[in-house]
mmCIF file of C-alpha atoms in Angstrom:
data_model
loop_
_atom_site.group_PDB
_atom_site.id
_atom_site.type_symbol
_atom_site.label_atom_id
_atom_site.label_comp_id
_atom_site.label_asym_id
_atom_site.label_seq_id
_atom_site.Cartn_x
_atom_site.Cartn_y
_atom_site.Cartn_z
ATOM 1 C CA MET A 1 0.000 0.000 0.000
ATOM 2 C CA SER A 2 1.797 3.122 -1.217
ATOM 3 C CA ASN A 3 1.823 6.426 0.687
ATOM 4 C CA SER A 4 0.736 4.709 3.890
ATOM 5 C CA PHE A 5 0.425 6.613 7.134
ATOM 6 C CA LYS A 6 -0.568 5.712 10.676
ATOM 7 C CA MET A 7 -4.189 5.938 11.780
ATOM 8 C CA VAL A 8 -6.046 5.159 14.998
ATOM 9 C CA ALA A 9 -9.527 3.658 15.130
ATOM 10 C CA LYS A 10 -11.286 4.297 18.440
ATOM 11 C CA THR A 11 -13.830 1.803 19.754
ATOM 12 C CA LEU A 12 -15.775 0.696 22.828
ATOM 13 C CA PHE A 13 -14.278 -1.410 25.618
ATOM 14 C CA GLY A 14 -14.373 -5.095 24.725
ATOM 15 C CA PHE A 15 -14.495 -4.609 20.958
ATOM 16 C CA GLU A 16 -10.741 -4.153 20.371
ATOM 17 C CA GLU A 17 -10.191 -7.669 18.993
ATOM 18 C CA VAL A 18 -13.316 -7.453 16.836
ATOM 19 C CA LEU A 19 -12.145 -4.144 15.353
ATOM 20 C CA GLU A 20 -8.647 -5.538 14.859
ATOM 21 C CA ARG A 21 -10.138 -8.420 12.865
ATOM 22 C CA GLU A 22 -12.285 -6.023 10.834
ATOM 23 C CA LEU A 23 -9.228 -3.952 9.923
ATOM 24 C CA ARG A 24 -7.188 -7.001 8.897
ATOM 25 C CA ASN A 25 -10.054 -8.241 6.732
ATOM 26 C CA LEU A 26 -10.272 -4.807 5.050
ATOM 27 C CA GLY A 27 -6.557 -4.954 4.225
ATOM 28 C CA ALA A 28 -4.975 -2.648 6.819
ATOM 29 C CA GLU A 29 -1.238 -2.849 7.525
ATOM 30 C CA LYS A 30 0.593 -3.058 10.873
ATOM 31 C CA VAL A 31 -2.602 -3.565 12.881
ATOM 32 C CA THR A 32 -2.112 -3.309 16.659
ATOM 33 C CA ALA A 33 -4.878 -3.430 19.268
ATOM 34 C CA GLY A 34 -4.737 -1.198 22.356
ATOM 35 C CA ASN A 35 -7.164 0.024 25.005
ATOM 36 C CA ARG A 36 -10.421 1.077 23.291
ATOM 37 C CA MET A 37 -8.430 1.647 20.101
ATOM 38 C CA VAL A 38 -6.613 -0.109 17.274
ATOM 39 C CA SER A 39 -3.736 1.486 15.373
ATOM 40 C CA PHE A 40 -3.062 0.633 11.736
ATOM 41 C CA TYR A 41 -1.498 1.912 8.525
ATOM 42 C CA GLY A 42 -3.104 2.673 5.176
ATOM 43 C CA ASP A 43 -3.305 5.290 2.445
ATOM 44 C CA THR A 44 -5.935 7.983 1.859
ATOM 45 C CA GLY A 45 -8.194 5.573 0.006
ATOM 46 C CA PHE A 46 -8.019 3.148 2.908
ATOM 47 C CA MET A 47 -8.935 5.957 5.321
ATOM 48 C CA TYR A 48 -12.091 6.545 3.249
ATOM 49 C CA LYS A 49 -12.749 2.797 3.208
ATOM 50 C CA ALA A 50 -12.270 2.433 6.972
ATOM 51 C CA ASN A 51 -14.805 5.171 7.690
ATOM 52 C CA LEU A 52 -17.258 3.675 5.237
ATOM 53 C CA CYS A 53 -16.972 0.010 6.223
ATOM 54 C CA LEU A 54 -15.879 -0.455 9.827
ATOM 55 C CA ARG A 55 -18.776 -1.536 12.054
ATOM 56 C CA THR A 56 -17.133 -1.271 15.482
ATOM 57 C CA ALA A 57 -15.129 1.961 15.059
ATOM 58 C CA ILE A 58 -16.313 5.193 16.676
ATOM 59 C CA LYS A 59 -13.775 7.458 14.975
ATOM 60 C CA ILE A 60 -10.811 7.243 12.612
ATOM 61 C CA LEU A 61 -8.022 9.604 13.624
ATOM 62 C CA LYS A 62 -5.017 10.569 11.498
ATOM 63 C CA PRO A 63 -2.110 11.522 13.819
ATOM 64 C CA ILE A 64 0.035 14.288 12.322
ATOM 65 C CA THR A 65 2.653 14.788 15.029
ATOM 66 C CA SER A 66 3.489 14.181 18.674
ATOM 67 C CA LYS A 67 5.910 15.571 21.252
ATOM 68 C CA ARG A 68 6.666 15.331 24.936
ATOM 69 C CA ILE A 69 5.568 18.428 26.837
ATOM 70 C CA ARG A 70 5.830 19.497 30.492
ATOM 71 C CA ASP A 71 3.569 22.515 30.827
ATOM 72 C CA GLU A 72 1.158 24.826 29.018
ATOM 73 C CA LYS A 73 4.005 26.841 27.481
ATOM 74 C CA ASP A 74 5.419 23.664 25.929
ATOM 75 C CA LEU A 75 1.946 22.859 24.585
ATOM 76 C CA TYR A 76 1.495 26.328 23.083
ATOM 77 C CA ASN A 77 4.924 26.264 21.388
ATOM 78 C CA PHE A 78 4.372 22.715 20.122
ATOM 79 C CA ILE A 79 1.020 23.587 18.527
ATOM 80 C CA GLN A 80 2.527 26.726 16.979
ATOM 81 C CA SER A 81 5.357 24.656 15.442
ATOM 82 C CA ILE A 82 2.861 22.757 13.267
ATOM 83 C CA ASP A 83 2.363 24.045 9.718
ATOM 84 C CA TRP A 84 -1.420 24.436 9.863
ATOM 85 C CA SER A 85 -1.610 25.973 6.380
ATOM 86 C CA GLY A 86 -1.618 22.459 4.930
ATOM 87 C CA TYR A 87 -4.867 21.694 6.731
ATOM 88 C CA LEU A 88 -6.671 24.978 7.263
ATOM 89 C CA ASN A 89 -7.273 28.343 5.572
ATOM 90 C CA THR A 90 -8.139 31.596 7.334
ATOM 91 C CA GLU A 91 -11.708 31.467 6.006
ATOM 92 C CA ASP A 92 -12.191 27.912 7.341
ATOM 93 C CA THR A 93 -13.617 26.907 10.704
ATOM 94 C CA PHE A 94 -12.203 24.406 13.161
ATOM 95 C CA ALA A 95 -12.990 22.641 16.427
ATOM 96 C CA ILE A 96 -10.761 20.944 18.979
ATOM 97 C CA HIS A 97 -11.485 17.891 21.082
ATOM 98 C CA ALA A 98 -9.010 17.175 23.873
ATOM 99 C CA THR A 99 -8.569 14.132 26.114
ATOM 100 C CA VAL A 100 -6.125 14.108 29.012
ATOM 101 C CA ASN A 101 -4.696 11.246 31.070
ATOM 102 C CA SER A 102 -1.854 12.936 32.883
ATOM 103 C CA THR A 103 -0.580 14.118 36.253
ATOM 104 C CA LEU A 104 0.838 17.217 34.529
ATOM 105 C CA PHE A 105 -2.480 18.352 33.028
ATOM 106 C CA ASN A 106 -5.901 17.762 34.515
ATOM 107 C CA HIS A 107 -8.404 19.753 32.452
ATOM 108 C CA SER A 108 -9.233 18.827 28.869
ATOM 109 C CA GLN A 109 -11.117 22.076 28.216
ATOM 110 C CA PHE A 110 -8.058 24.082 29.190
ATOM 111 C CA ILE A 111 -5.935 22.028 26.756
ATOM 112 C CA ALA A 112 -8.470 22.661 23.982
ATOM 113 C CA LEU A 113 -8.459 26.400 24.730
ATOM 114 C CA LYS A 114 -4.648 26.662 24.703
ATOM 115 C CA THR A 115 -4.529 24.713 21.431
ATOM 116 C CA LYS A 116 -7.087 27.053 19.905
ATOM 117 C CA ASP A 117 -5.096 30.101 21.056
ATOM 118 C CA ALA A 118 -1.875 28.749 19.538
ATOM 119 C CA ILE A 119 -3.502 28.067 16.154
ATOM 120 C CA VAL A 120 -5.320 31.402 16.010
ATOM 121 C CA ASP A 121 -2.218 33.361 17.079
ATOM 122 C CA LYS A 122 -0.087 31.614 14.462
ATOM 123 C CA PHE A 123 -2.451 32.505 11.639
ATOM 124 C CA ARG A 124 -2.894 36.072 12.889
ATOM 125 C CA ASP A 125 0.894 36.596 13.162
ATOM 126 C CA GLU A 126 1.527 35.198 9.672
ATOM 127 C CA THR A 127 -1.470 36.538 7.708
ATOM 128 C CA GLY A 128 -3.197 39.159 9.831
ATOM 129 C CA GLU A 129 -6.348 37.008 9.727
ATOM 130 C CA ARG A 130 -7.548 33.995 11.650
ATOM 131 C CA PRO A 131 -9.850 31.003 11.171
ATOM 132 C CA SER A 132 -12.951 30.824 13.370
ATOM 133 C CA VAL A 133 -14.115 28.189 15.799
ATOM 134 C CA ASP A 134 -17.292 26.267 14.955
ATOM 135 C CA LEU A 135 -18.093 23.491 17.415
ATOM 136 C CA ASP A 136 -21.061 22.155 15.456
ATOM 137 C CA TYR A 137 -20.012 22.045 11.785
ATOM 138 C CA PRO A 138 -16.261 22.705 11.555
ATOM 139 C CA ASP A 139 -14.249 22.392 8.365
ATOM 140 C CA LEU A 140 -11.493 20.726 10.381
ATOM 141 C CA SER A 141 -11.839 18.650 13.557
ATOM 142 C CA ILE A 142 -8.635 18.444 15.561
ATOM 143 C CA ASP A 143 -8.003 15.841 18.251
ATOM 144 C CA VAL A 144 -5.447 16.495 21.013
ATOM 145 C CA HIS A 145 -4.548 13.573 23.268
ATOM 146 C CA ILE A 146 -2.167 13.845 26.226
ATOM 147 C CA GLN A 147 -0.937 10.631 27.836
ATOM 148 C CA GLN A 148 1.262 11.690 30.770
ATOM 149 C CA ASP A 149 3.767 13.972 28.980
ATOM 150 C CA LEU A 150 3.193 12.742 25.407
ATOM 151 C CA CYS A 151 0.956 15.031 23.361
ATOM 152 C CA THR A 152 -0.414 13.669 20.078
ATOM 153 C CA VAL A 153 -2.220 15.901 17.603
ATOM 154 C CA SER A 154 -4.505 14.184 15.101
ATOM 155 C CA LEU A 155 -7.021 15.094 12.455
ATOM 156 C CA ASP A 156 -10.448 13.553 13.022
ATOM 157 C CA SER A 157 -11.413 12.075 9.657
ATOM 158 C CA SER A 158 -14.877 10.977 10.809
ATOM 159 C CA GLY A 159 -16.412 14.037 12.454
ATOM 160 C CA GLY A 160 -19.461 12.923 14.418
ATOM 161 C CA SER A 161 -19.227 9.470 15.969
ATOM 162 C CA LEU A 162 -19.472 6.674 13.417
ATOM 163 C CA HIS A 163 -22.365 5.156 15.332
ATOM 164 C CA HIS A 164 -24.461 7.815 13.602
ATOM 165 C CA ARG A 165 -25.094 5.572 10.583
ATOM 166 C CA GLY A 166 -27.697 7.814 8.999
ATOM 167 C CA TYR A 167 -30.621 5.382 8.875
ATOM 168 C CA ARG A 168 -32.102 5.848 12.349
ATOM 169 C CA THR A 169 -34.553 8.750 12.387
ATOM 170 C CA ALA A 170 -37.156 7.181 14.687
ATOM 171 C CA THR A 171 -36.134 6.028 18.172
ATOM 172 C CA ASN A 172 -37.599 4.746 21.413
ATOM 173 C CA ILE A 173 -36.389 5.414 24.942
ATOM 174 C CA ALA A 174 -32.650 4.603 25.323
ATOM 175 C CA PRO A 175 -32.049 3.017 21.882
ATOM 176 C CA ILE A 176 -28.968 0.829 21.613
ATOM 177 C CA ASN A 177 -25.890 2.461 20.083
ATOM 178 C CA GLU A 178 -25.329 1.190 16.519
ATOM 179 C CA VAL A 179 -21.631 0.441 17.109
ATOM 180 C CA LEU A 180 -22.542 -1.438 20.282
ATOM 181 C CA ALA A 181 -25.186 -3.429 18.394
ATOM 182 C CA ALA A 182 -22.764 -4.336 15.595
ATOM 183 C CA GLY A 183 -20.096 -5.293 18.125
ATOM 184 C CA LEU A 184 -22.487 -7.563 20.021
ATOM 185 C CA LEU A 185 -23.493 -9.266 16.780
ATOM 186 C CA LEU A 186 -19.886 -9.834 15.725
ATOM 187 C CA LEU A 187 -18.897 -11.065 19.197
ATOM 188 C CA SER A 188 -21.809 -13.516 19.019
ATOM 189 C CA GLY A 189 -20.408 -14.940 15.789
ATOM 190 C CA TRP A 190 -23.297 -13.752 13.599
ATOM 191 C CA ASP A 191 -22.321 -14.221 9.946
ATOM 192 C CA GLY A 192 -25.660 -14.460 8.149
ATOM 193 C CA GLN A 193 -25.568 -18.225 7.680
ATOM 194 C CA CYS A 194 -28.866 -18.978 9.434
ATOM 195 C CA ASP A 195 -32.109 -17.310 10.524
ATOM 196 C CA PHE A 196 -31.965 -14.406 12.990
ATOM 197 C CA LEU A 197 -34.345 -13.090 15.655
ATOM 198 C CA ASP A 198 -34.311 -10.034 17.895
ATOM 199 C CA PRO A 199 -37.290 -10.743 20.203
ATOM 200 C CA MET A 200 -37.220 -7.265 21.800
ATOM 201 C CA CYS A 201 -36.287 -5.152 18.806
ATOM 202 C CA GLY A 202 -37.284 -1.623 19.843
ATOM 203 C CA SER A 203 -36.462 0.733 16.968
ATOM 204 C CA GLY A 204 -34.867 -2.067 14.929
ATOM 205 C CA THR A 205 -31.158 -1.287 15.310
ATOM 206 C CA MET A 206 -30.041 -4.863 16.039
ATOM 207 C CA ALA A 207 -31.996 -6.273 13.095
ATOM 208 C CA ILE A 208 -30.652 -3.592 10.746
ATOM 209 C CA GLU A 209 -27.042 -4.154 11.800
ATOM 210 C CA ALA A 210 -27.591 -7.918 11.480
ATOM 211 C CA ALA A 211 -28.848 -7.486 7.914
ATOM 212 C CA MET A 212 -25.940 -5.240 6.969
ATOM 213 C CA ILE A 213 -23.470 -7.832 8.293
ATOM 214 C CA ALA A 214 -25.302 -10.689 6.549
ATOM 215 C CA CYS A 215 -25.280 -8.848 3.206
ATOM 216 C CA ASN A 216 -21.811 -7.298 3.712
ATOM 217 C CA ILE A 217 -23.260 -3.821 3.226
ATOM 218 C CA PRO A 218 -20.849 -1.031 4.312
ATOM 219 C CA ALA A 219 -21.829 0.080 7.822
ATOM 220 C CA ASN A 220 -21.889 3.793 7.033
ATOM 221 C CA LEU A 221 -23.302 3.687 3.519
ATOM 222 C CA ASN A 222 -26.287 5.802 4.637
ATOM 223 C CA ARG A 223 -24.232 8.378 6.531
ATOM 224 C CA LYS A 224 -24.644 11.906 5.195
ATOM 225 C CA GLU A 225 -21.113 13.178 5.710
ATOM 226 C CA PHE A 226 -17.604 12.393 6.903
ATOM 227 C CA ALA A 227 -15.216 15.061 8.204
ATOM 228 C CA PHE A 228 -12.606 14.294 5.532
ATOM 229 C CA GLU A 229 -15.010 15.617 2.876
ATOM 230 C CA LYS A 230 -14.094 19.158 4.035
ATOM 231 C CA TRP A 231 -10.335 18.585 4.042
ATOM 232 C CA LEU A 232 -8.163 20.523 1.610
ATOM 233 C CA ASP A 233 -7.000 17.260 -0.028
ATOM 234 C CA TRP A 234 -10.522 15.744 -0.354
ATOM 235 C CA ASP A 235 -10.636 13.476 -3.412
ATOM 236 C CA MET A 236 -14.265 12.872 -4.386
ATOM 237 C CA ASP A 237 -13.383 10.663 -7.354
ATOM 238 C CA LEU A 238 -11.281 8.386 -5.141
ATOM 239 C CA PHE A 239 -14.046 8.140 -2.537
ATOM 240 C CA GLU A 240 -16.657 7.242 -5.156
ATOM 241 C CA LYS A 241 -14.316 4.595 -6.548
ATOM 242 C CA ILE A 242 -13.841 3.136 -3.056
ATOM 243 C CA GLU A 243 -17.591 3.192 -2.395
ATOM 244 C CA GLU A 244 -18.333 1.485 -5.721
ATOM 245 C CA SER A 245 -15.738 -1.197 -5.001
ATOM 246 C CA CYS A 246 -17.241 -1.899 -1.565
ATOM 247 C CA LEU A 247 -20.756 -2.155 -2.971
ATOM 248 C CA LYS A 248 -19.583 -4.794 -5.450
ATOM 249 C CA LYS A 249 -18.689 -7.002 -2.470
ATOM 250 C CA THR A 250 -22.211 -7.181 -1.059
ATOM 251 C CA ARG A 251 -23.682 -10.697 -0.960
ATOM 252 C CA ASP A 252 -27.025 -12.449 -1.117
ATOM 253 C CA PHE A 253 -28.829 -13.514 2.049
ATOM 254 C CA HIS A 254 -31.097 -16.558 1.935
ATOM 255 C CA HIS A 255 -32.485 -16.668 5.483
ATOM 256 C CA SER A 256 -34.866 -14.561 7.560
ATOM 257 C CA ILE A 257 -34.249 -11.654 9.926
ATOM 258 C CA ILE A 258 -37.183 -11.050 12.247
ATOM 259 C CA GLY A 259 -37.818 -8.581 15.052
ATOM 260 C CA PHE A 260 -40.540 -8.719 17.710
ATOM 261 C CA ASP A 261 -41.872 -5.900 19.847
ATOM 262 C CA LYS A 262 -45.115 -5.869 21.772
ATOM 263 C CA GLU A 263 -45.530 -2.110 21.323
ATOM 264 C CA TYR A 264 -47.082 -0.951 18.044
ATOM 265 C CA SER A 265 -45.194 2.360 18.262
ATOM 266 C CA ALA A 266 -41.865 0.505 18.349
ATOM 267 C CA VAL A 267 -42.832 -1.632 15.349
ATOM 268 C CA ARG A 268 -43.754 1.502 13.401
ATOM 269 C CA LYS A 269 -40.458 3.214 14.246
ATOM 270 C CA ALA A 270 -38.441 0.104 13.420
ATOM 271 C CA ASN A 271 -40.076 -0.116 10.000
ATOM 272 C CA ILE A 272 -39.269 3.562 9.303
ATOM 273 C CA ASN A 273 -35.599 2.940 10.108
ATOM 274 C CA ILE A 274 -35.501 -0.257 8.054
ATOM 275 C CA GLU A 275 -36.931 1.624 5.088
ATOM 276 C CA ASN A 276 -34.310 4.376 5.578
ATOM 277 C CA ALA A 277 -31.615 1.700 5.439
ATOM 278 C CA ASN A 278 -33.157 0.195 2.250
ATOM 279 C CA LEU A 279 -33.456 -3.194 3.972
ATOM 280 C CA THR A 280 -37.195 -3.891 3.759
ATOM 281 C CA ASP A 281 -36.505 -6.946 1.556
ATOM 282 C CA PHE A 282 -34.476 -8.569 4.336
ATOM 283 C CA ILE A 283 -36.181 -7.720 7.645
ATOM 284 C CA THR A 284 -39.670 -8.411 8.999
ATOM 285 C CA ILE A 285 -40.875 -6.705 12.171
ATOM 286 C CA LYS A 286 -43.855 -8.178 14.027
ATOM 287 C CA GLU A 287 -46.000 -6.857 16.850
ATOM 288 C CA ALA A 288 -45.561 -9.766 19.246
ATOM 289 C CA ASP A 289 -44.757 -10.586 22.869
ATOM 290 C CA PHE A 290 -41.645 -12.762 23.069
ATOM 291 C CA PHE A 291 -42.980 -14.511 26.169
ATOM 292 C CA GLU A 292 -45.974 -15.731 24.180
ATOM 293 C CA SER A 293 -43.946 -16.733 21.109
ATOM 294 C CA GLU A 294 -42.228 -19.844 19.898
ATOM 295 C CA LYS A 295 -39.587 -20.657 17.314
ATOM 296 C CA GLN A 296 -40.987 -20.089 13.821
ATOM 297 C CA VAL A 297 -38.208 -21.535 11.655
ATOM 298 C CA GLU A 298 -36.682 -24.928 11.027
ATOM 299 C CA GLY A 299 -33.000 -25.426 11.661
ATOM 300 C CA PRO A 300 -30.645 -23.269 13.740
ATOM 301 C CA LEU A 301 -31.699 -19.827 14.954
ATOM 302 C CA HIS A 302 -29.365 -17.028 16.032
ATOM 303 C CA MET A 303 -30.856 -14.648 18.589
ATOM 304 C CA VAL A 304 -29.312 -11.389 19.873
ATOM 305 C CA PHE A 305 -31.274 -8.877 21.939
ATOM 306 C CA ASN A 306 -31.108 -6.056 24.452
ATOM 307 C CA PRO A 307 -33.700 -6.655 27.200
ATOM 308 C CA PRO A 308 -34.555 -3.916 29.704
ATOM 309 C CA TYR A 309 -32.467 -4.091 32.868
ATOM 310 C CA ASP A 310 -33.007 -0.754 34.577
ATOM 311 C CA GLU A 311 -34.683 -1.014 37.980
ATOM 312 C CA ARG A 312 -36.452 2.284 37.255
ATOM 313 C CA LEU A 313 -38.522 0.656 34.505
ATOM 314 C CA GLU A 314 -42.019 -0.446 35.377
ATOM 315 C CA ILE A 315 -41.247 -4.165 35.294
ATOM 316 C CA ASN A 316 -40.432 -6.771 37.878
ATOM 317 C CA ILE A 317 -36.817 -7.567 36.977
ATOM 318 C CA GLU A 318 -36.791 -10.947 38.769
ATOM 319 C CA GLU A 319 -39.992 -12.086 37.058
ATOM 320 C CA PHE A 320 -38.985 -10.645 33.681
ATOM 321 C CA TYR A 321 -35.643 -12.460 33.527
ATOM 322 C CA SER A 322 -37.239 -15.654 34.778
ATOM 323 C CA GLN A 323 -39.666 -15.410 31.838
ATOM 324 C CA ILE A 324 -36.737 -14.996 29.440
ATOM 325 C CA GLY A 325 -35.272 -18.275 30.667
ATOM 326 C CA ASP A 326 -38.612 -20.111 30.616
ATOM 327 C CA THR A 327 -39.419 -18.934 27.075
ATOM 328 C CA LEU A 328 -36.021 -19.932 25.725
ATOM 329 C CA LYS A 329 -36.136 -23.334 27.421
ATOM 330 C CA LYS A 330 -39.672 -24.255 26.392
ATOM 331 C CA ASN A 331 -40.129 -22.613 22.996
ATOM 332 C CA TYR A 332 -36.765 -22.126 21.310
ATOM 333 C CA PRO A 333 -34.926 -25.415 20.709
ATOM 334 C CA GLY A 334 -31.959 -25.262 18.355
ATOM 335 C CA THR A 335 -31.241 -21.636 19.239
ATOM 336 C CA ASN A 336 -28.106 -19.772 20.211
ATOM 337 C CA ALA A 337 -29.503 -16.945 22.324
ATOM 338 C CA TRP A 338 -27.325 -13.969 23.252
ATOM 339 C CA PHE A 339 -28.313 -10.885 25.185
ATOM 340 C CA ILE A 340 -26.679 -7.954 26.951
ATOM 341 C CA THR A 341 -27.503 -6.830 30.462
ATOM 342 C CA GLY A 342 -26.149 -4.245 32.847
ATOM 343 C CA ASN A 343 -28.004 -5.868 35.754
ATOM 344 C CA LEU A 344 -25.739 -8.702 36.854
ATOM 345 C CA GLU A 345 -28.158 -9.722 39.608
ATOM 346 C CA ALA A 346 -30.888 -10.198 37.004
ATOM 347 C CA LEU A 347 -28.912 -12.965 35.331
ATOM 348 C CA LYS A 348 -29.376 -15.151 38.412
ATOM 349 C CA HIS A 349 -33.108 -15.296 37.689
ATOM 350 C CA VAL A 350 -32.823 -16.598 34.103
ATOM 351 C CA GLY A 351 -32.593 -20.126 35.492
ATOM 352 C CA LEU A 352 -30.201 -21.281 32.759
ATOM 353 C CA ARG A 353 -26.451 -21.640 32.796
ATOM 354 C CA PRO A 354 -24.765 -19.346 30.241
ATOM 355 C CA SER A 355 -22.120 -21.012 28.101
ATOM 356 C CA ARG A 356 -20.296 -17.690 27.690
ATOM 357 C CA LYS A 357 -20.036 -14.362 29.517
ATOM 358 C CA ILE A 358 -18.223 -11.425 27.913
ATOM 359 C CA LYS A 359 -17.506 -8.223 29.827
ATOM 360 C CA ILE A 360 -18.397 -5.056 27.918
ATOM 361 C CA PHE A 361 -19.632 -1.554 28.677
ATOM 362 C CA ASN A 362 -22.905 0.018 27.605
ATOM 363 C CA GLY A 363 -21.914 3.648 27.954
ATOM 364 C CA LYS A 364 -20.325 3.807 31.399
ATOM 365 C CA LEU A 365 -22.323 0.861 32.699
ATOM 366 C CA GLU A 366 -20.396 -2.389 33.121
ATOM 367 C CA SER A 367 -22.411 -5.097 31.396
ATOM 368 C CA ARG A 368 -22.264 -8.700 30.254
ATOM 369 C CA LEU A 369 -22.996 -10.275 26.903
ATOM 370 C CA VAL A 370 -24.227 -13.774 27.734
ATOM 371 C CA LYS A 371 -24.893 -16.815 25.575
ATOM 372 C CA TYR A 372 -27.429 -19.572 26.190
ATOM 373 C CA GLU A 373 -27.312 -22.654 23.960
ATOM 374 C CA MET A 374 -30.774 -24.127 23.614
ATOM 375 C CA TYR A 375 -30.435 -27.629 22.211
ATOM 376 C CA ALA A 376 -33.032 -29.461 20.168
ATOM 377 C CA GLY A 377 -33.739 -32.238 22.683
ATOM 378 C CA SER A 378 -31.726 -32.581 25.869
ATOM 379 C CA LYS A 379 -28.128 -31.479 26.145
ATOM 380 C CA ARG A 380 -27.221 -35.027 27.201
ATOM 381 C CA THR A 381 -28.746 -36.413 23.980
ATOM 382 C CA LYS A 382 -26.935 -33.748 21.958
ATOM 383 C CA PHE A 383 -23.543 -34.852 23.232
ATOM 384 C CA GLN A 384 -24.342 -38.566 22.962
ATOM 385 C CA GLN A 385 -25.006 -38.079 19.255
ATOM 386 C CA LYS A 386 -21.535 -36.635 18.625
#
């Protein structure tokens, strides 16, 4: 890959290995997983491709320089030493996002302000004019990260978080993050080779992400804009070529993807989002109560869902999770059932032994992704047949 440069893909805790695998499959070079991030190398075309295709990335950053600093004066001088004219004109707007993990600096907003001052002062000294700050729709998003005394300055090629796919216009209370949904599906091993069910589908995010994985549709195909489209070196022809190439790699899907929700309003919103994603041919949403349902397909079924687990909701958590276990055990033979919960006590009431537990975070809430293998017949019989 010619003209390669280093990039950093940020992700959620627990998805580092999944994102690493995604990047390798896309063709990235020198892929290295870290804490909530994966570093890799690629060219400009690959940067476009990563933003378009990665399902578990939140942002793609392009580091431009780094230096060890000891105080705010060091920071100011370091930022001023960068040739910003290659990235920004005086009539452009910019925004700065700073993160700090250091005993030398303890306030990210202060770091962002000092960075802004250094950039503005440099332009004013050299040209007599200065670019403006626009926090909402900047022409250039700048990321400043300080780890102890190491300051890294990057360009944010994504802009808004990549979980904003562009298809979800109708939502319910506390909808699941699209990156989280895709990560759960990939951790569960979903590959589109059997039927799929989300029995508590809400606004349809899990079903939509499942369909996009099954058909190998680029995750952010419906997104309206990426930050790199405002960069001075933006190459529209290259991006369109990359997008066309990715679309040629979509595949057929010969199974069913079904979502249940007992609320009509949720079903309506899910169908709006599915239509926005152009996936109505692949997904069926039904107004149904999971606890009164049974398996509707022959052969293996893959189930991934996000049940309520907040004590503030008007449900009896103990009874609700007991019903999940009873429904799976009685009505869903031949099913691999996965769900996420942030209520670890609730899991004790399912009444089934999970075959896997994976630690993840839903926002700041420590959660578990659990798997229950529901055999057709008894588990003893299943193993005797092997």
